Coordinates of C-alpha atoms in Angstrom, one line a residue:
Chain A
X1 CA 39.4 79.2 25.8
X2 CA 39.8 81.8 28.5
X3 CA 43.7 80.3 29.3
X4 CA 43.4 81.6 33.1
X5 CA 40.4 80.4 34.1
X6 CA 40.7 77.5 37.2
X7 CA 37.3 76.1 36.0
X8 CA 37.5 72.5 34.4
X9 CA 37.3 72.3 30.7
X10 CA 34.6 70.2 30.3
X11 CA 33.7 69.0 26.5
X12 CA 29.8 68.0 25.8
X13 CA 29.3 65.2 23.1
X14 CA 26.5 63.2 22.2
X15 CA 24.9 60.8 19.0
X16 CA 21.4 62.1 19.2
X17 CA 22.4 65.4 17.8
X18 CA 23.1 68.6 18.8
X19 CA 19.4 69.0 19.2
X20 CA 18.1 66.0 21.7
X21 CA 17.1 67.2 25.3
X22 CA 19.2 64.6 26.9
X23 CA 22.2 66.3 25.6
X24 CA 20.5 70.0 27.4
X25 CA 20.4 68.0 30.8
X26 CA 23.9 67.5 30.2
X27 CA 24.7 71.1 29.4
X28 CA 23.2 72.1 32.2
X29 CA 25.1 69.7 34.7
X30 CA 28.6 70.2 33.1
X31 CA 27.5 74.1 33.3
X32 CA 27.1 74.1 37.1
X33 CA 30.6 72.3 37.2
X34 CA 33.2 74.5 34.9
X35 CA 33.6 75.7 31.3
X36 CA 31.5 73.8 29.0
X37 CA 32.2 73.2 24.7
X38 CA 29.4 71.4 23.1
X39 CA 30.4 69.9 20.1
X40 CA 27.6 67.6 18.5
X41 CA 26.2 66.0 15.2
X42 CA 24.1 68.5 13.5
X43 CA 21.4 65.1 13.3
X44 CA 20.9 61.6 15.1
X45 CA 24.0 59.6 15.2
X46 CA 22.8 56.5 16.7
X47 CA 23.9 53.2 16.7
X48 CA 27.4 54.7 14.4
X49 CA 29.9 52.8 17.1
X50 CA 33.6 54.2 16.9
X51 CA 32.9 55.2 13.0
X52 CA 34.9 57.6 11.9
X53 CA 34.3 60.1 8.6
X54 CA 37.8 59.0 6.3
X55 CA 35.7 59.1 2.6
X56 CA 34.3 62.3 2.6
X57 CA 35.1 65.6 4.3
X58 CA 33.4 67.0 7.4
X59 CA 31.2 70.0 8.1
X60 CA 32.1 71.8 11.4
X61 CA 30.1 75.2 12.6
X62 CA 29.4 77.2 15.5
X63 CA 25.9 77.4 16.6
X64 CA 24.1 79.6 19.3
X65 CA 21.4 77.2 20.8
X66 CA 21.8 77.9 24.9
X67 CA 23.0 81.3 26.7
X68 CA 26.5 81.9 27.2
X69 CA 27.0 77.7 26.0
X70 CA 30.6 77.5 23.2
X71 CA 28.8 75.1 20.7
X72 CA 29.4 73.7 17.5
X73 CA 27.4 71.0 14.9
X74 CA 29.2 68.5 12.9
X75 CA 28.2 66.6 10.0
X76 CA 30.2 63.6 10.8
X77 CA 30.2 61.0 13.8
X78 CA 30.2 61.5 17.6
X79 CA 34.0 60.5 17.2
X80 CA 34.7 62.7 14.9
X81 CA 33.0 65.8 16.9
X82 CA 35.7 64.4 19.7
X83 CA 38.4 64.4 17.2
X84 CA 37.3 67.9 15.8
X85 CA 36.7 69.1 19.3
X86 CA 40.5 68.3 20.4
X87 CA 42.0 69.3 17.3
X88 CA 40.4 72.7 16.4
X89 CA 39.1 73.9 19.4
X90 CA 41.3 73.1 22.5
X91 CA 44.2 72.8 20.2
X92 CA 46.2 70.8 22.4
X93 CA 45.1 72.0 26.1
X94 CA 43.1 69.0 26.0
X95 CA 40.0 69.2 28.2
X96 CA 40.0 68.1 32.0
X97 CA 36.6 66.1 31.4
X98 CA 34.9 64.8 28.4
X99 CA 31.2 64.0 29.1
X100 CA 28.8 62.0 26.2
X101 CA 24.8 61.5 26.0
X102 CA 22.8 61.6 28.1
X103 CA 21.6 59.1 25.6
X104 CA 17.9 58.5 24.5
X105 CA 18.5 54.7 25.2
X106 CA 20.0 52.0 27.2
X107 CA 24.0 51.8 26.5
X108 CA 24.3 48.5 29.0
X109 CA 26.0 45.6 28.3
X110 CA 26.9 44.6 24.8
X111 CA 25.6 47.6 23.4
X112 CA 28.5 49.5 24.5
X113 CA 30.4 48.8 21.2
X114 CA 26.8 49.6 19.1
X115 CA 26.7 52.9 20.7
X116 CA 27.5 56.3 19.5
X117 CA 27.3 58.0 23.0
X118 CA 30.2 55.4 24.6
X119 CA 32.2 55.7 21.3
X120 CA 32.4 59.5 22.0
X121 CA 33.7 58.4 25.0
X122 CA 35.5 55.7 24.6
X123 CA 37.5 58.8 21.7
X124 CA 37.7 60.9 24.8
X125 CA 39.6 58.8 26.9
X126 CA 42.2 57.8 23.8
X127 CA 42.7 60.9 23.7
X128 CA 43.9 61.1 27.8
X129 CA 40.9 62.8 28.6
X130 CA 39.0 61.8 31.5
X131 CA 35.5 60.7 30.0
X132 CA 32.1 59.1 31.2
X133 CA 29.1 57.8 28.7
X134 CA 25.5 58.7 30.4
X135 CA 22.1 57.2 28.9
X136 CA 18.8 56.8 30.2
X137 CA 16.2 53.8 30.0
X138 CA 13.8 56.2 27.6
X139 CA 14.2 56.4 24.0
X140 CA 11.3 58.9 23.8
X141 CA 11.9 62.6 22.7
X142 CA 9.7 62.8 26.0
X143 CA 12.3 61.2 28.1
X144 CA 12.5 62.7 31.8
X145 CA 15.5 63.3 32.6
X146 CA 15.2 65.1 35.6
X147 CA 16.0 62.1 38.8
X148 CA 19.1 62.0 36.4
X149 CA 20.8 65.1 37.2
X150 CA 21.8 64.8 40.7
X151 CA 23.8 61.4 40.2
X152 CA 25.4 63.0 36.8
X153 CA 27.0 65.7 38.9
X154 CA 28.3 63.3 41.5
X155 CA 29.8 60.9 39.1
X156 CA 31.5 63.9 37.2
X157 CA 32.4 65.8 40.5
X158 CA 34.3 62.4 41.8
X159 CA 36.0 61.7 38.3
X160 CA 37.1 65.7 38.2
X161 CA 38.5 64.7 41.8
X162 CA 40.0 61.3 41.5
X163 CA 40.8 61.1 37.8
X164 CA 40.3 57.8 36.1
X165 CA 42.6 54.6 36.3
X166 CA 45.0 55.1 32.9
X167 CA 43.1 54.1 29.7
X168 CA 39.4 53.7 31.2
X169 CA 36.3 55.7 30.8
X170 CA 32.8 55.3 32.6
X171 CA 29.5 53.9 31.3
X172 CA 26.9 55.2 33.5
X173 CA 23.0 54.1 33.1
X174 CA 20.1 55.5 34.5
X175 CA 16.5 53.5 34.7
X176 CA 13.6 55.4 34.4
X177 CA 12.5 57.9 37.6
X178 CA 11.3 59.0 39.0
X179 CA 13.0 57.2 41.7
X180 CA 17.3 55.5 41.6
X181 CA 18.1 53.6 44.6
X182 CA 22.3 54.5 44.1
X183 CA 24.8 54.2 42.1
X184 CA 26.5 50.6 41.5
X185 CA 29.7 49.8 39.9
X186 CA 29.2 47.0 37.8
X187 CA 30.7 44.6 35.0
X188 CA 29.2 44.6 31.4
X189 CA 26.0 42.2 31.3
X190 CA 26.6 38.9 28.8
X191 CA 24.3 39.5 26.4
X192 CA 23.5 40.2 22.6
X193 CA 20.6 41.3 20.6
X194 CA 18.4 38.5 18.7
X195 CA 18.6 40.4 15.3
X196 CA 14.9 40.1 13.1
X197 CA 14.7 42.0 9.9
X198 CA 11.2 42.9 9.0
X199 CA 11.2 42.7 4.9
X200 CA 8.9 45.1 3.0
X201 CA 8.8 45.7 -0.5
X202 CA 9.1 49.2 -2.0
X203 CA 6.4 50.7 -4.4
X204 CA 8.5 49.0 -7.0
X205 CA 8.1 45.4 -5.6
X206 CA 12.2 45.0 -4.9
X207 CA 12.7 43.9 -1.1
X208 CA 14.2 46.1 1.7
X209 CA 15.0 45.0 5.1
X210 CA 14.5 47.3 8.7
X211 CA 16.9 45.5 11.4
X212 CA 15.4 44.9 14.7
X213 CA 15.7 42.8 17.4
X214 CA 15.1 40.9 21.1
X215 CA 17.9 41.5 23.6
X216 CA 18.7 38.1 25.1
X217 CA 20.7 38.5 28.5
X218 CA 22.5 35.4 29.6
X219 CA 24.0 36.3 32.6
X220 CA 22.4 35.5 35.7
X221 CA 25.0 37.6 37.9
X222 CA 24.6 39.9 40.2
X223 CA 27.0 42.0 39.8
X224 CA 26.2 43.2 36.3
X225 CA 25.0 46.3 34.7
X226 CA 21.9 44.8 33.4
X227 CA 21.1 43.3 37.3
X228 CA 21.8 46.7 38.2
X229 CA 18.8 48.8 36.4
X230 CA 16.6 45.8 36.9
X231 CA 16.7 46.1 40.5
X232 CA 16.1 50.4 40.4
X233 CA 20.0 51.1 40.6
X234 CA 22.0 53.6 38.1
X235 CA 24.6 51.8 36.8
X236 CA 28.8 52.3 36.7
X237 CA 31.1 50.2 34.7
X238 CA 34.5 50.6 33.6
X239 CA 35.5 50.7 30.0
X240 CA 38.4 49.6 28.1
X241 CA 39.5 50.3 24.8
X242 CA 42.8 48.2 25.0
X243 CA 40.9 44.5 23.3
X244 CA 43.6 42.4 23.9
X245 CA 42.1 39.1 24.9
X246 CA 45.2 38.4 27.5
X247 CA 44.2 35.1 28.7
X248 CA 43.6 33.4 25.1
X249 CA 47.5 34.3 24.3
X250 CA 48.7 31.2 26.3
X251 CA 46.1 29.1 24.3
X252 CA 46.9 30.2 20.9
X253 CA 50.7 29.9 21.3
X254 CA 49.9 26.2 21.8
X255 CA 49.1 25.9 18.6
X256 CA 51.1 25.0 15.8
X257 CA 51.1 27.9 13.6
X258 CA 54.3 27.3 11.6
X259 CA 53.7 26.6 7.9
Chain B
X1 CA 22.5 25.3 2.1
X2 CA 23.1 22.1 1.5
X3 CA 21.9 20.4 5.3
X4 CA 24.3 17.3 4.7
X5 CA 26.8 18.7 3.5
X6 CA 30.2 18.0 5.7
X7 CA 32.6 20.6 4.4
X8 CA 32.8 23.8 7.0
X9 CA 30.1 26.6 6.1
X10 CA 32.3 30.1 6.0
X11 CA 31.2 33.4 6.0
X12 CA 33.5 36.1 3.9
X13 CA 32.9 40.1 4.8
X14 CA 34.8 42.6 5.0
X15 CA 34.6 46.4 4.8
X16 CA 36.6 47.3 1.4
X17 CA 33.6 46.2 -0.6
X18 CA 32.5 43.3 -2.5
X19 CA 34.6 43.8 -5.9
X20 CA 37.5 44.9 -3.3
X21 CA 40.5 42.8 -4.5
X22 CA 41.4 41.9 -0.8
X23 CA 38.0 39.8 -0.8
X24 CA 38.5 37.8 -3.8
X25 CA 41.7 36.4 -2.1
X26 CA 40.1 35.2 1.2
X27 CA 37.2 33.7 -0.7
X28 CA 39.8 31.8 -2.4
X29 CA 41.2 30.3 0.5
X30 CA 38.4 30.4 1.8
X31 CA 36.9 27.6 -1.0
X32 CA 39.7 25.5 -0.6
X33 CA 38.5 24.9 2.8
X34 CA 34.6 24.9 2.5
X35 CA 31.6 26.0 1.6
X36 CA 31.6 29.6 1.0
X37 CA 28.6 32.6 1.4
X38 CA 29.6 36.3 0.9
X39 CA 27.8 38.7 2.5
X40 CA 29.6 42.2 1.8
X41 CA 28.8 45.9 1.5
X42 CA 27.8 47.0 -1.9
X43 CA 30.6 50.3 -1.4
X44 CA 33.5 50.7 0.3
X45 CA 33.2 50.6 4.4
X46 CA 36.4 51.5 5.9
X47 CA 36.5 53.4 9.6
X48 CA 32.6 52.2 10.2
X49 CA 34.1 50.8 13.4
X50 CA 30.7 48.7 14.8
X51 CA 28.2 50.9 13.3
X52 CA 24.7 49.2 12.3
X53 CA 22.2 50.9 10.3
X54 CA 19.0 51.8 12.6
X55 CA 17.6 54.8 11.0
X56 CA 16.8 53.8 7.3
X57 CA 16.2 50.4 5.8
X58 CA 18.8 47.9 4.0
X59 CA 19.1 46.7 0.4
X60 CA 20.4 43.2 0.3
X61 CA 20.3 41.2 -3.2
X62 CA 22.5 38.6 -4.5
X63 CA 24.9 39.2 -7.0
X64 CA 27.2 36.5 -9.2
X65 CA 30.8 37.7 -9.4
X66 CA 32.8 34.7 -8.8
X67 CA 31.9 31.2 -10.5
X68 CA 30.7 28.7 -7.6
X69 CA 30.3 31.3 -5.0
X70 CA 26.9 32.2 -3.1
X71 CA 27.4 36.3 -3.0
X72 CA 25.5 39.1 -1.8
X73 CA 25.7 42.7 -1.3
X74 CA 24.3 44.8 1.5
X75 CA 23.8 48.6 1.3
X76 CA 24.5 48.7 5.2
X77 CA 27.8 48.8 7.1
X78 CA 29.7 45.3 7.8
X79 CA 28.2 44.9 11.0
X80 CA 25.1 44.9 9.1
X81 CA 26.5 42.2 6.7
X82 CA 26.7 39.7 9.4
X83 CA 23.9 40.3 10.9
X84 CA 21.6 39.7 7.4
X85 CA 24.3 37.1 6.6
X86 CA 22.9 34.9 10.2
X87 CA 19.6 36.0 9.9
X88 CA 19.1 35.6 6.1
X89 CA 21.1 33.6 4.8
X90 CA 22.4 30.8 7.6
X91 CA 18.8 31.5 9.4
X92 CA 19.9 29.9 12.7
X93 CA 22.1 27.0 11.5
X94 CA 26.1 28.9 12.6
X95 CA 28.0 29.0 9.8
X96 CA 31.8 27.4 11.4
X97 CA 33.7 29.8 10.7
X98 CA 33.5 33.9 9.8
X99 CA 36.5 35.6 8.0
X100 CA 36.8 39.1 7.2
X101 CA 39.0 41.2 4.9
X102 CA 41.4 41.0 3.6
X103 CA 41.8 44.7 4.5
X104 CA 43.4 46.9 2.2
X105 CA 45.4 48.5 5.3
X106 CA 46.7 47.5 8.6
X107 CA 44.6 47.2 11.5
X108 CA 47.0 46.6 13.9
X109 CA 47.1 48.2 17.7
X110 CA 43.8 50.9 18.5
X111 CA 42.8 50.6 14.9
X112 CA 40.7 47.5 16.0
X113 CA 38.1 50.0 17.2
X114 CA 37.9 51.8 14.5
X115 CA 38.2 49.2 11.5
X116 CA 34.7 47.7 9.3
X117 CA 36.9 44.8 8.8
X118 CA 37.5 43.7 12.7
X119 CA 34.3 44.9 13.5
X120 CA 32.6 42.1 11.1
X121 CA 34.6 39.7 12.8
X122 CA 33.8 40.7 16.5
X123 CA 30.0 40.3 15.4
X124 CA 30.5 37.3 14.1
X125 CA 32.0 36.5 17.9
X126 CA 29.5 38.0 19.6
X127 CA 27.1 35.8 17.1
X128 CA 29.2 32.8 18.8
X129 CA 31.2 31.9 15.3
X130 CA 34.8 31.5 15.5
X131 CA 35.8 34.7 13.8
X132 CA 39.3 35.9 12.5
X133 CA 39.9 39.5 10.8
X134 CA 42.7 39.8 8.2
X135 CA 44.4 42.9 7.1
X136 CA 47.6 44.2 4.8
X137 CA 50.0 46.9 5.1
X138 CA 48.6 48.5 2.0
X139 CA 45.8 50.8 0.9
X140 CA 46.3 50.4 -2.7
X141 CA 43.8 48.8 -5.0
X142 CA 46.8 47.4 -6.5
X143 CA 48.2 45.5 -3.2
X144 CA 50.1 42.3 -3.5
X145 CA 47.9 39.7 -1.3
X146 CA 49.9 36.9 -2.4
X147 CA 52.2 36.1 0.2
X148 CA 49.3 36.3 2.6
X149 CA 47.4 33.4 1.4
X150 CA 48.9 30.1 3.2
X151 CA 49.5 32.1 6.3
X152 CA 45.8 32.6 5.7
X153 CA 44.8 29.2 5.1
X154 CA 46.7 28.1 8.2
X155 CA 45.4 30.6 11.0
X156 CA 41.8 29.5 9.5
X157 CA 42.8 25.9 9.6
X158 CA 44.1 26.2 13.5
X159 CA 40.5 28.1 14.4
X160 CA 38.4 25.1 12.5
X161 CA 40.3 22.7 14.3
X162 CA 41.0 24.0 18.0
X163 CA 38.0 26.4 17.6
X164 CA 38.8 29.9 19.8
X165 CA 38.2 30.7 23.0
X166 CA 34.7 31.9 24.3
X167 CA 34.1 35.4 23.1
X168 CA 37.4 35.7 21.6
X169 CA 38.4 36.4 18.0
X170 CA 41.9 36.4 16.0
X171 CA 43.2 40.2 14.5
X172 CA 45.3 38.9 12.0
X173 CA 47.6 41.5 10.2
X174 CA 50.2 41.0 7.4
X175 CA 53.2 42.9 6.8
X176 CA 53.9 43.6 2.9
X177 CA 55.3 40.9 0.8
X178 CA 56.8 39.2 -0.3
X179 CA 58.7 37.3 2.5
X180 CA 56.9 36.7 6.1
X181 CA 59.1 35.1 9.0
X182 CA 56.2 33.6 10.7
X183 CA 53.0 34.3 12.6
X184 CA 53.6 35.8 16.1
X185 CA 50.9 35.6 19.1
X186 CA 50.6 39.3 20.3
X187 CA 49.0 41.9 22.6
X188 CA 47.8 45.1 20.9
X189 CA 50.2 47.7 21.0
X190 CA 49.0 51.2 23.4
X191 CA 49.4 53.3 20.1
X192 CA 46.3 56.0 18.7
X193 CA 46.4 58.3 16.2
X194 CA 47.3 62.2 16.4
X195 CA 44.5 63.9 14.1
X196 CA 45.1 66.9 11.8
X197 CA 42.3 68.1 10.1
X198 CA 43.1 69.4 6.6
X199 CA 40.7 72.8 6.1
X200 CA 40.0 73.6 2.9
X201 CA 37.5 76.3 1.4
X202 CA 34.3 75.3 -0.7
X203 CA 33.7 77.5 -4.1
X204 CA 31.3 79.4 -1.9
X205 CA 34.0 80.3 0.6
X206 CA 32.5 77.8 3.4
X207 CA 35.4 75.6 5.4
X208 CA 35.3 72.0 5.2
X209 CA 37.8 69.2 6.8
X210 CA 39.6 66.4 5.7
X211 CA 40.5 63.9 8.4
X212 CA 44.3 63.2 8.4
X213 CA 46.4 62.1 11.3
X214 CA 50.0 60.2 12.1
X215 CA 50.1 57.4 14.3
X216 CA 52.0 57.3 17.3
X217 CA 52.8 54.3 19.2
X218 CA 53.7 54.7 22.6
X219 CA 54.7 51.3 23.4
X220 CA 58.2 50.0 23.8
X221 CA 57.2 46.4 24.0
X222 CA 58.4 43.2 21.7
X223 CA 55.4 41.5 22.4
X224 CA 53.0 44.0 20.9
X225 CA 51.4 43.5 17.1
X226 CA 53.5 46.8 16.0
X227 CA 56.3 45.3 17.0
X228 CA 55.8 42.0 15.3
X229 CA 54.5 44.0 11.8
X230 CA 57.7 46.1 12.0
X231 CA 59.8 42.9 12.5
X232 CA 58.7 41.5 9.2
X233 CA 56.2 39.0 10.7
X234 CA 52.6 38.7 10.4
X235 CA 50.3 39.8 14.2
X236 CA 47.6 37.5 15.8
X237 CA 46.1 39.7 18.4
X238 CA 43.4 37.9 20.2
X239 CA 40.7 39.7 20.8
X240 CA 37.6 40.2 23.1
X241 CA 34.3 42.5 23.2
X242 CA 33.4 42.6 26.8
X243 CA 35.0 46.1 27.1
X244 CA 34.8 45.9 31.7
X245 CA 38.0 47.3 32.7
X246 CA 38.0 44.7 35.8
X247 CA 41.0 46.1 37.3
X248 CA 39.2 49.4 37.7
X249 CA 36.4 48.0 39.8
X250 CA 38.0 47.9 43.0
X251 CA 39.1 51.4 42.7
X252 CA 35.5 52.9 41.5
X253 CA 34.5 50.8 44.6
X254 CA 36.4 52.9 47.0
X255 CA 34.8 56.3 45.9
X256 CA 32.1 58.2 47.8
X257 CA 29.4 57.8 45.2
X258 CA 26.2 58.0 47.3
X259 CA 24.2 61.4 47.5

């Protein structure tokens, strides 16, 4: 950390590992915007939610992937590259921007709290810093990220400029190009996945079980997240991590919960 | 599954394990009010957070620990567990009511996000089964879960009857014994933790990291589940999944986000 340069810190995390190309889109956005640290599993960390590595220690290396890019692998979870990333590299100077992704895969709706690339985020803005989640509509090593670049840089120029409302973070979500009609700020879909588990047997006859699944959205609004790439728009929605049902505390001190 | 039989169906997980002592405690409190099925990971789970398995398959086989009690182990995380446990085991038919724990360890305040144990619980919401997670202020194998158990029994007693509000669940956390003054209705406190990574050297002179950390709590509040837990009463933190920071739309809403 040069400690004079008036560039924005900008942290680059991701759960597809360090490797993916939507996490080199990202590089290269964050790159045109300030300083850029890249610290990223060292393999794919999907679907690992806010885990964090408490059973077993953690691997943590520089590597030299992209010109003139700080970056380091991890062996633990996209969390814990955030936590690693705050506590051994800006030591306390924490970074003016944390950016995650941009994700191989859909991170709308409910899978949010499934997802590695908004957990990242979701660490970044515990920890104060101002943080946005990017996927795209392609889980393909393929994926084209390209009409996803322009609409990046806006979103992180206008969080660099206006900050973020006190303990929130962005979930951005692109559909697939080439063309997006906008940007839309949205509220999370209602929906879940319909979970099927495909049993196989092994080459010793015992059972073993690959999840999968049908997403099932509910919610017929319009102003949703899921409405929003349906109809050609990128989507925005505001992320807490406070989970505090507020409006089921009136109901529950109704009851009679004295022994 | 008995189809005609009128006692409650409940789910036990949790994230300790399945020969965790805090699971043998809620499933039996769990028996005195119903029919019980364990679904629990075969190894300890703690800091998963919401992770699922997607990138190798699961082992799931019943084993016989307890006399009377349907059990069986997963190889997967305890989001996993609930997911096999609907699919698998309840195929469709809800059970009434998912419990998870009881944690060896709070999981009070920002801890929710990161904790197997509340995680189980919030699938089980999303899965649209009353849910309640449980937890103790201790680690130890050798905690003291005794004083917990009608507090327990009542909080589960309250959700069968009055069921919980849509897409809410109960964080239930005990202080440690013996005496409780009462169950208190509470808002998570704004607390997180303030990592320090323990480096240590390998025998081949390469670095590795322990996670460590103190938590801070930054909230002055009397109505907050720290508060309650340091008063000497056991928290019941409703809790929801949509993570939309509503309050924040307005304010996305008046940035220039077009290109």
């Amino acid at each position: 950390m040069t400690k004079h340069d008036k560039r924005p810190n900008i942290l680059v995390v991701n759960d597809d590992g360090i490797t993916a190309p939507g996490i080199k889109h990202l590089i290269e956005v964050a790159q045109e915007l300030g300083r850029v640290v890249v610290v990223a599993p060292d393999g794919p960390q999907s679907g690992m939610g806010h885990a964090i590595t408490i059973g077993k220690p953690l691997r943590f290396d520089p590597v030299d992937l992209y010109e003139g890019v700080e970056m380091y692998k991890c062996s633990g979870t996209p969390v814990d590259c955030v936590k690693l990333a705050v506590n051994k590299i800006f030591k306390g100077k924490k970074p003016d921007l944390c950016v995650s992704g941009i994700n191989h895969g859909l991170n709308s709706s409910i899978n949010v709290i499934y997802s590695g690339t908004m957990s990242a985020a979701v660490e970044g803005a515990i920890e104060s810093i101002p943080s946005v989640g990017f996927s795209l509509d392609d889980f393909t090593q393929q994926a084209d990220f390209s009409h996803c670049k322009t609409f990046v840089r806006k979103v992180c120029e206008q969080v660099l400029e206006h900050g973020l409302p006190e303990r929130t973070l962005l979930n951005v979500n692109f559909p697939k190009g080439p063309g997006i009609k906008g940007l839309k700020i949205c509220r999370q879909a209602n929906a879940k996945w319909a979970e099927e588990f495909d049993e196989r047997k092994d080459p010793y006859e015992r059972p073993y079980y690959w999840l999968t699944g049908v997403f099932q959205n509910f919610d017929k609004g319009e102003d949703t997240d899921v409405w929003a790439l349906d109809h050609g728009y990128a989507s925005v929605v505001p992320v807490q991590f406070d989970l505090t049902a507020h409006h089921a505390i009136p109901i529950l001190n109704s009851w009679n919960l004295s022994l």
